[in-house]
PDB file of C-alpha atoms in Angstrom:
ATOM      1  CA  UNK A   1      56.271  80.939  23.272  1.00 91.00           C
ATOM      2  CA  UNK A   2      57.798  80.597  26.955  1.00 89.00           C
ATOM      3  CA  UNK A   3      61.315  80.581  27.357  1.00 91.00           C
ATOM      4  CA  UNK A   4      62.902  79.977  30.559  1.00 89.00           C
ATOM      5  CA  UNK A   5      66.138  81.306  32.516  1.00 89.00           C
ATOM      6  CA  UNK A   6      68.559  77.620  32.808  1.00 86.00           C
ATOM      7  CA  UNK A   7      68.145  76.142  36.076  1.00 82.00           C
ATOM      8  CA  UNK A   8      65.340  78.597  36.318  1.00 79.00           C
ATOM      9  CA  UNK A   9      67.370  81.433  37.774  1.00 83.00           C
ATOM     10  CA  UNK A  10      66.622  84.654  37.736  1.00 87.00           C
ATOM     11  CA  UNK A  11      66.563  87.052  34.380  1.00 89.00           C
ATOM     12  CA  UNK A  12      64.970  89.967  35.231  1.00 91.00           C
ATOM     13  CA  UNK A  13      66.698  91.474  38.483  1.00 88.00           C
ATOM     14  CA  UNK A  14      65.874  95.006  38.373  1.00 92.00           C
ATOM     15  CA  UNK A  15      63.835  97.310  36.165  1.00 94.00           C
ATOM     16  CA  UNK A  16      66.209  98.131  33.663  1.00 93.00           C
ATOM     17  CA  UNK A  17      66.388  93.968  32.675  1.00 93.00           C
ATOM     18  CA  UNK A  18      63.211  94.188  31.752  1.00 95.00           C
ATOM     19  CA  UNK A  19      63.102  97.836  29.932  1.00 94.00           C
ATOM     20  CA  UNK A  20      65.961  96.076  28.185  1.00 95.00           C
ATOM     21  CA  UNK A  21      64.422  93.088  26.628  1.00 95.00           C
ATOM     22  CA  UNK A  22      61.257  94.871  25.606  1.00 95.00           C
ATOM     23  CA  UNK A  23      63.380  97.353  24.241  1.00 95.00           C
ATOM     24  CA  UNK A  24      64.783  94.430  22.433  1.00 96.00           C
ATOM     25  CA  UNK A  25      61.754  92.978  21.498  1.00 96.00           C
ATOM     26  CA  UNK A  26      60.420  95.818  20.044  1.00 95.00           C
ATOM     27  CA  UNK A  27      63.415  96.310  17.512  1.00 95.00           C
ATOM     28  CA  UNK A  28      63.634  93.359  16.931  1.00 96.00           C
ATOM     29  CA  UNK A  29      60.149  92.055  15.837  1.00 95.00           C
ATOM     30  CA  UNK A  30      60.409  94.899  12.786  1.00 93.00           C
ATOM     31  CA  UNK A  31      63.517  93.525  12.071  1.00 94.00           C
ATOM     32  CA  UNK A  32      62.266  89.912  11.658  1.00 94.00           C
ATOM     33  CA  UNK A  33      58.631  90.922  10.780  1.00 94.00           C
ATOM     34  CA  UNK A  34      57.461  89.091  13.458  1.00 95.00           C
ATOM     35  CA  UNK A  35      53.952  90.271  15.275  1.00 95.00           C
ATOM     36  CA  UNK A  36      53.927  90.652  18.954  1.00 96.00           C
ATOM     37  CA  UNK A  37      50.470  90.299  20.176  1.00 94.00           C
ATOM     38  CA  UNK A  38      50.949  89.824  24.243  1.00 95.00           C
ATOM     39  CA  UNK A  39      53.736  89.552  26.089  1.00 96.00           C
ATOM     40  CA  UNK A  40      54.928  89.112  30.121  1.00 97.00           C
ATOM     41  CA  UNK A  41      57.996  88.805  31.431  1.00 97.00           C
ATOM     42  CA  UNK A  42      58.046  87.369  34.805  1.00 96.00           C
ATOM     43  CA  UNK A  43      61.593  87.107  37.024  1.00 93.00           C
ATOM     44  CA  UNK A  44      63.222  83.474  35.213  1.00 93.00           C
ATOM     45  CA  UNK A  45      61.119  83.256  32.164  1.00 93.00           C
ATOM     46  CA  UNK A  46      59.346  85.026  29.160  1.00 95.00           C
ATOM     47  CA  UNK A  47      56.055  84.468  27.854  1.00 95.00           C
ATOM     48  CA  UNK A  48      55.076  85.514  24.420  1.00 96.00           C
ATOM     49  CA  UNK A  49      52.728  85.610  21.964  1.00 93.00           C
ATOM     50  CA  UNK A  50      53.627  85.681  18.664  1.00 94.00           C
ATOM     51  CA  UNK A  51      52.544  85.684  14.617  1.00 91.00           C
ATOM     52  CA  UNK A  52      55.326  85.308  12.052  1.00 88.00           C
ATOM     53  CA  UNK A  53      55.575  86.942   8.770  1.00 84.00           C
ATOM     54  CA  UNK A  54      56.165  86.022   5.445  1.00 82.00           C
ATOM     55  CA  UNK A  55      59.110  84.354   6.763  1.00 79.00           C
ATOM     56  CA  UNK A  56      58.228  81.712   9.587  1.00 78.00           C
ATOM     57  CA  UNK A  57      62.013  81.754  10.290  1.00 86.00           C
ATOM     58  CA  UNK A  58      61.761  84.921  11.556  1.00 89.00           C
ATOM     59  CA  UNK A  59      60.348  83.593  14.589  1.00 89.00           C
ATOM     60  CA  UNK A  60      63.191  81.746  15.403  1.00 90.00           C
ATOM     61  CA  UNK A  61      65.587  84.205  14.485  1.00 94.00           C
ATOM     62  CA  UNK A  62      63.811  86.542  16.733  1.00 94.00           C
ATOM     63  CA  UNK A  63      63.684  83.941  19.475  1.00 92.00           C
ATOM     64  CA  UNK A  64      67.713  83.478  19.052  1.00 92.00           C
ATOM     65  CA  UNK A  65      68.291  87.191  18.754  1.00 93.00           C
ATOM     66  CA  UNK A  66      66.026  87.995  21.931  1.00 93.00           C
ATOM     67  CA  UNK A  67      68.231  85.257  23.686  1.00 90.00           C
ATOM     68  CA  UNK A  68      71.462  85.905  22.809  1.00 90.00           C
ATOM     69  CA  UNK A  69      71.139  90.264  23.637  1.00 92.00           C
ATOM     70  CA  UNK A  70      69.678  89.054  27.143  1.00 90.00           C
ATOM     71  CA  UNK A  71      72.431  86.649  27.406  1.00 88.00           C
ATOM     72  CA  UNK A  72      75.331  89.446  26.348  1.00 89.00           C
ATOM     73  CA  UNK A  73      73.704  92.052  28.974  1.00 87.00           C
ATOM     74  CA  UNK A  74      73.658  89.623  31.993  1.00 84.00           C
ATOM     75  CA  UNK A  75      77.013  88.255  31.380  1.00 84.00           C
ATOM     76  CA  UNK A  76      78.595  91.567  31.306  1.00 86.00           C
ATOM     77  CA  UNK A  77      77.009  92.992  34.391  1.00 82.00           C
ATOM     78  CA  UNK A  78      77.544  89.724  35.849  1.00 82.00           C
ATOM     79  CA  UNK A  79      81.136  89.103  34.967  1.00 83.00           C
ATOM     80  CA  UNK A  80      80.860  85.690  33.877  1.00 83.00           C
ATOM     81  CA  UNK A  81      80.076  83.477  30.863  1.00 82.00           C
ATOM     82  CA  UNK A  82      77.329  80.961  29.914  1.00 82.00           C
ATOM     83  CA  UNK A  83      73.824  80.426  29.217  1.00 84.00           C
ATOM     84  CA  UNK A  84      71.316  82.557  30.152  1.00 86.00           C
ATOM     85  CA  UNK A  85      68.224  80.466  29.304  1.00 88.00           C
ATOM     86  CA  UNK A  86      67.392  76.902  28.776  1.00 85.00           C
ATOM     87  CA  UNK A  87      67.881  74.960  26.118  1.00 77.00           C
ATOM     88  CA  UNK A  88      65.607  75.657  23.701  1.00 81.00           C
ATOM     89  CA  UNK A  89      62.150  77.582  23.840  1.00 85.00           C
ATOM     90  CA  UNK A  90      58.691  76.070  24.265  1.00 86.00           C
ATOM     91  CA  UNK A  91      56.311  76.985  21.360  1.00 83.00           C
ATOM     92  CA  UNK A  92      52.723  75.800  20.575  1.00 80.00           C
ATOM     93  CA  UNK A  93      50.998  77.444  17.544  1.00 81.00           C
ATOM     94  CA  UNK A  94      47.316  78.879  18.212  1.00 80.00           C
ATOM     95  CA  UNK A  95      44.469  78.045  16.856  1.00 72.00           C
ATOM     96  CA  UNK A  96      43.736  81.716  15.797  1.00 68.00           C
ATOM     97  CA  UNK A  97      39.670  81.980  16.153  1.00 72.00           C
ATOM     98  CA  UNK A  98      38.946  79.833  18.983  1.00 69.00           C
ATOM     99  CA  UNK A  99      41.934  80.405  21.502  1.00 83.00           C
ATOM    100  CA  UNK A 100      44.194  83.669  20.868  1.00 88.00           C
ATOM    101  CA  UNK A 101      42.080  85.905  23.021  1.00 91.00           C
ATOM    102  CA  UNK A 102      42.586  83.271  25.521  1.00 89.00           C
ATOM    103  CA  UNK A 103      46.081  83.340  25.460  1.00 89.00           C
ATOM    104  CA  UNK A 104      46.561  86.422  25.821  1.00 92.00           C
ATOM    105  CA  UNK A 105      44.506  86.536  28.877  1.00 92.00           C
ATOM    106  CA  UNK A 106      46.739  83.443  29.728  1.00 91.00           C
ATOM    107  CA  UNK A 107      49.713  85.806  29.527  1.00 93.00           C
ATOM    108  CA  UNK A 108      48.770  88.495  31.134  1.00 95.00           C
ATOM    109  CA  UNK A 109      47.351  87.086  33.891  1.00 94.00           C
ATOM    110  CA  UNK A 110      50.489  85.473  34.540  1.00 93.00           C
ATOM    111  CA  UNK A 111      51.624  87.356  37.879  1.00 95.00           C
ATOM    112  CA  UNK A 112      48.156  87.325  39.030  1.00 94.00           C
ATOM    113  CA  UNK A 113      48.127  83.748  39.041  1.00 91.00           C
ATOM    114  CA  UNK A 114      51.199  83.658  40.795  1.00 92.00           C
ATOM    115  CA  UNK A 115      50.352  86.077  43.325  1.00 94.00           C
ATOM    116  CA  UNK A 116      52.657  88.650  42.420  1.00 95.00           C
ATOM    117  CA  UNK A 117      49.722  91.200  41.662  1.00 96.00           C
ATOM    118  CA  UNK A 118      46.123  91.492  42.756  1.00 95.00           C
ATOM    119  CA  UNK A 119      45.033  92.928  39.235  1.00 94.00           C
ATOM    120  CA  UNK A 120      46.870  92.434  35.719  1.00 94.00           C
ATOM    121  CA  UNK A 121      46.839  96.123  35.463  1.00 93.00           C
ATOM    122  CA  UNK A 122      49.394  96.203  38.604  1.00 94.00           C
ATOM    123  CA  UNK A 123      52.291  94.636  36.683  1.00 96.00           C
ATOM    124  CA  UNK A 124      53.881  96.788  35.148  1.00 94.00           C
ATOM    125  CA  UNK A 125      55.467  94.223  32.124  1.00 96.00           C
ATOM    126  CA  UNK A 126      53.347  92.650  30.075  1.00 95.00           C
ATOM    127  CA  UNK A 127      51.264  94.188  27.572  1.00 95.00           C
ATOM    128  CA  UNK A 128      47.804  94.178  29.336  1.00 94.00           C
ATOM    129  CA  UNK A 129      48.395  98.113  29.708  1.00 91.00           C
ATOM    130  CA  UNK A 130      49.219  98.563  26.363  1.00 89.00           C
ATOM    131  CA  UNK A 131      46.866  96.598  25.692  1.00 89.00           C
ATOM    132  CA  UNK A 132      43.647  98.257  27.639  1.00 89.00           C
ATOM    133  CA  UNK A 133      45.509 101.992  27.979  1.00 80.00           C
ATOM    134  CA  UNK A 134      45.967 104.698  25.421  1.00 57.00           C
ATOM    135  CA  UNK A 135      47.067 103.122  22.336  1.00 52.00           C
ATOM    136  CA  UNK A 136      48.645 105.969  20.734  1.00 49.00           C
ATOM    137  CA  UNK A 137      51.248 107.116  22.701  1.00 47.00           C
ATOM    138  CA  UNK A 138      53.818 104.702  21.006  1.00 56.00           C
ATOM    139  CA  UNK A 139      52.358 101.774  21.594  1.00 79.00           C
ATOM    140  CA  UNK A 140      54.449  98.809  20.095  1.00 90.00           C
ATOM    141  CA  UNK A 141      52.036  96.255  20.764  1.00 91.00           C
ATOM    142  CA  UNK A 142      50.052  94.537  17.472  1.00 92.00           C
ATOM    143  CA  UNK A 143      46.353  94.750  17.693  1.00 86.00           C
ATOM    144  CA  UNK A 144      45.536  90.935  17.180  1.00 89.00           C
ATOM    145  CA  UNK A 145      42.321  90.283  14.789  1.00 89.00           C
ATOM    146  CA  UNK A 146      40.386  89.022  17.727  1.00 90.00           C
ATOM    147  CA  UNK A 147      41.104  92.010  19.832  1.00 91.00           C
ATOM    148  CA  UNK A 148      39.997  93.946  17.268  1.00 91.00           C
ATOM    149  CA  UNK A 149      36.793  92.012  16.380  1.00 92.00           C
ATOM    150  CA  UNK A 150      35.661  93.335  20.306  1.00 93.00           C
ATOM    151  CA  UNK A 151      34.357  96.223  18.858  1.00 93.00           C
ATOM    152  CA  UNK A 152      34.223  98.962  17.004  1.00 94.00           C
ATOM    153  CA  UNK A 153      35.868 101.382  18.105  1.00 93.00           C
ATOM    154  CA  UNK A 154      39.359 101.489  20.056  1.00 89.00           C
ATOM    155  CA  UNK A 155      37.197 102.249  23.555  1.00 92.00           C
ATOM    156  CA  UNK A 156      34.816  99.428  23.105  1.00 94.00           C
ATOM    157  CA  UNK A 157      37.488  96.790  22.422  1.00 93.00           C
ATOM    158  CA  UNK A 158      39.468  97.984  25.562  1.00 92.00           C
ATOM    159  CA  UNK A 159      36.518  97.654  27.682  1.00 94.00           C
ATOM    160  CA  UNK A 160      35.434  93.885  26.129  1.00 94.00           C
ATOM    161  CA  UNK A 161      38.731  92.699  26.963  1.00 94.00           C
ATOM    162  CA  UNK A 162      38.613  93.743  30.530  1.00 94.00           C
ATOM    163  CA  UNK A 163      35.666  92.207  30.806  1.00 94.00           C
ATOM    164  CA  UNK A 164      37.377  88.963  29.060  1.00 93.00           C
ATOM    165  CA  UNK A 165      39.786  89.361  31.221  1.00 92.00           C
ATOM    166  CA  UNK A 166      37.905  89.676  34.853  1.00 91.00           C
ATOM    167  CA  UNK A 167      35.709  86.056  33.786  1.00 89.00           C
ATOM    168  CA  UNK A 168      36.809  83.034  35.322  1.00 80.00           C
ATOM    169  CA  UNK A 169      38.783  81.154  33.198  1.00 83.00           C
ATOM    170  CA  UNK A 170      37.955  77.421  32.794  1.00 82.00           C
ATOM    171  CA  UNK A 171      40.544  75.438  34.476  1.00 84.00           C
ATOM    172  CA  UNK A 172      40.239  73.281  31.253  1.00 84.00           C
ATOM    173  CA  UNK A 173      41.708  76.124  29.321  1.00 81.00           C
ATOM    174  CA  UNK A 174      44.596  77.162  31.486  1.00 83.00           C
ATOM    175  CA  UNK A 175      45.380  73.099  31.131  1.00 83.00           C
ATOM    176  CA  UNK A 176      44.736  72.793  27.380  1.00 79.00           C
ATOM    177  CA  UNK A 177      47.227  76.037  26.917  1.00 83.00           C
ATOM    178  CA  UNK A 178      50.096  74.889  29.614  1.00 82.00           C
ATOM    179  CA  UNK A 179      49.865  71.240  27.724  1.00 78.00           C
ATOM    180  CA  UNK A 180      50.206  72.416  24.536  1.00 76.00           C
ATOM    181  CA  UNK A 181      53.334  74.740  25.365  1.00 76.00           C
ATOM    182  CA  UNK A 182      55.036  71.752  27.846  1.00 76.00           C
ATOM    183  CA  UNK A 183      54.549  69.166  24.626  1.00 71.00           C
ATOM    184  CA  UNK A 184      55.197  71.586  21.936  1.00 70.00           C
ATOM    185  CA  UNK A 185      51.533  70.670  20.813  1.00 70.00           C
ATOM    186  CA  UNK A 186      48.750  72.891  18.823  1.00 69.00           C
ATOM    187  CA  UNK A 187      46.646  74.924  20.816  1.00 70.00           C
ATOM    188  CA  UNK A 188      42.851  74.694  19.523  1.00 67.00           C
ATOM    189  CA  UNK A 189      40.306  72.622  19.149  1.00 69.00           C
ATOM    190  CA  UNK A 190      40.532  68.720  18.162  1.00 72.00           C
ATOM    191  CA  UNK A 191      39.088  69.984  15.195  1.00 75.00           C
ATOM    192  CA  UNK A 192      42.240  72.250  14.305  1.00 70.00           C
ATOM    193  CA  UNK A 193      44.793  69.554  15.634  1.00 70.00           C
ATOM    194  CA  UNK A 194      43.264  66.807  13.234  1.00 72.00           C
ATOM    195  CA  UNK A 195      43.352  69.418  10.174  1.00 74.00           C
ATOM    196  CA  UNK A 196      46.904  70.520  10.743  1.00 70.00           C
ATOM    197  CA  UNK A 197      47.883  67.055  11.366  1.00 71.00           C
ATOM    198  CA  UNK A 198      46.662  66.051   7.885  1.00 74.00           C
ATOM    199  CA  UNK A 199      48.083  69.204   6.001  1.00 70.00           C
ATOM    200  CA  UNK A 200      51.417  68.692   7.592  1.00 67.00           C
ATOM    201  CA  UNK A 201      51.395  64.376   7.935  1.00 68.00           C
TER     202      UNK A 201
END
């Protein structure tokens, strides 16, 4: 999921914006029983990566929830009324197996493709800490079954992924991923788009 500040202005203006929304986010995806597998929130927009429940409407209600909180806050320290983000958010659903390791390394490496950081363990919000740091100490963050499937024990899968992470990533798949999102498309394999497309018409 991306979702972008309207007009692309700025979301996230100082730390406690973004303690905020991942406060939010964290309440919020028990509330909806939504899974949060990767996140990063950059200055005017939000990626995330996320599994519904039972419920696949509790992805959109956490989507509208997230939204309207982040909405409320900046309006009231702002003094002024309106949207916060544009129109609707961009979603793409992942082929599990072949690409959600990739997109979380998509995600997280988010500010490093934009310069913002030399290593994804410099920005301090998305989950690539959480994700390669000490996952006790209240870590929110859902273990994904591909993250898992690194290894076998925590260490091990913490020190695959950096290794995932630190390949170079085939411009093909940075494409394939930021097509997908732009065209509300699946992400996967033709494969996977052709067998969706016939389950769903």
């Amino acid at each position: 999921v991306v979702q972008r500040g309207h007009n692309r202005q700025v979301v996230f203006a100082a730390a406690e914006d973004y303690q905020r929304y991942l406060r939010d986010l964290r309440e919020l995806k028990d509330a909806f029983g939504v899974k949060v597998y990767a996140y990063c929130l950059m200055t005017n927009h939000v990626h995330l990566l996320l599994a519904p429940g039972d419920s696949v409407a509790g992805l959109g209600q956490l989507m509208k929830a997230l939204a309207a909180r982040a909405t409320r806050h900046r309006n009231r320290l702002e003094g002024r009324s309106g949207t916060l983000w544009e129109s609707r958010y961009k979603s793409s659903v992942v082929q599990s197996d072949a690409y959600l390791l990739a997109c979380c390394r998509y995600i997280e490496l988010n500010p490093v493709r934009a310069r913002m950081v030399a290593d994804a363990a410099d920005y301090p919000w998305s989950s690539y800490r959480a994700r390669v740091g000490d996952m006790s100490d209240g870590n929110w963050l859902d273990a994904d079954p591909c993250f898992v499937a690194l290894g076998n024990t925590a260490m091990e899968q913490r020190h695959r992924y950096e290794a995932f992470i630190r390949q170079a990533i085939p411009t093909d798949e940075i494409r394939l991923i930021r097509d997908a999102l732009q065209r509300g498309q699946l992400t996967g394999t033709n494969r996977f788009v052709d067998e969706v497309e016939r389950i769903v018409g």
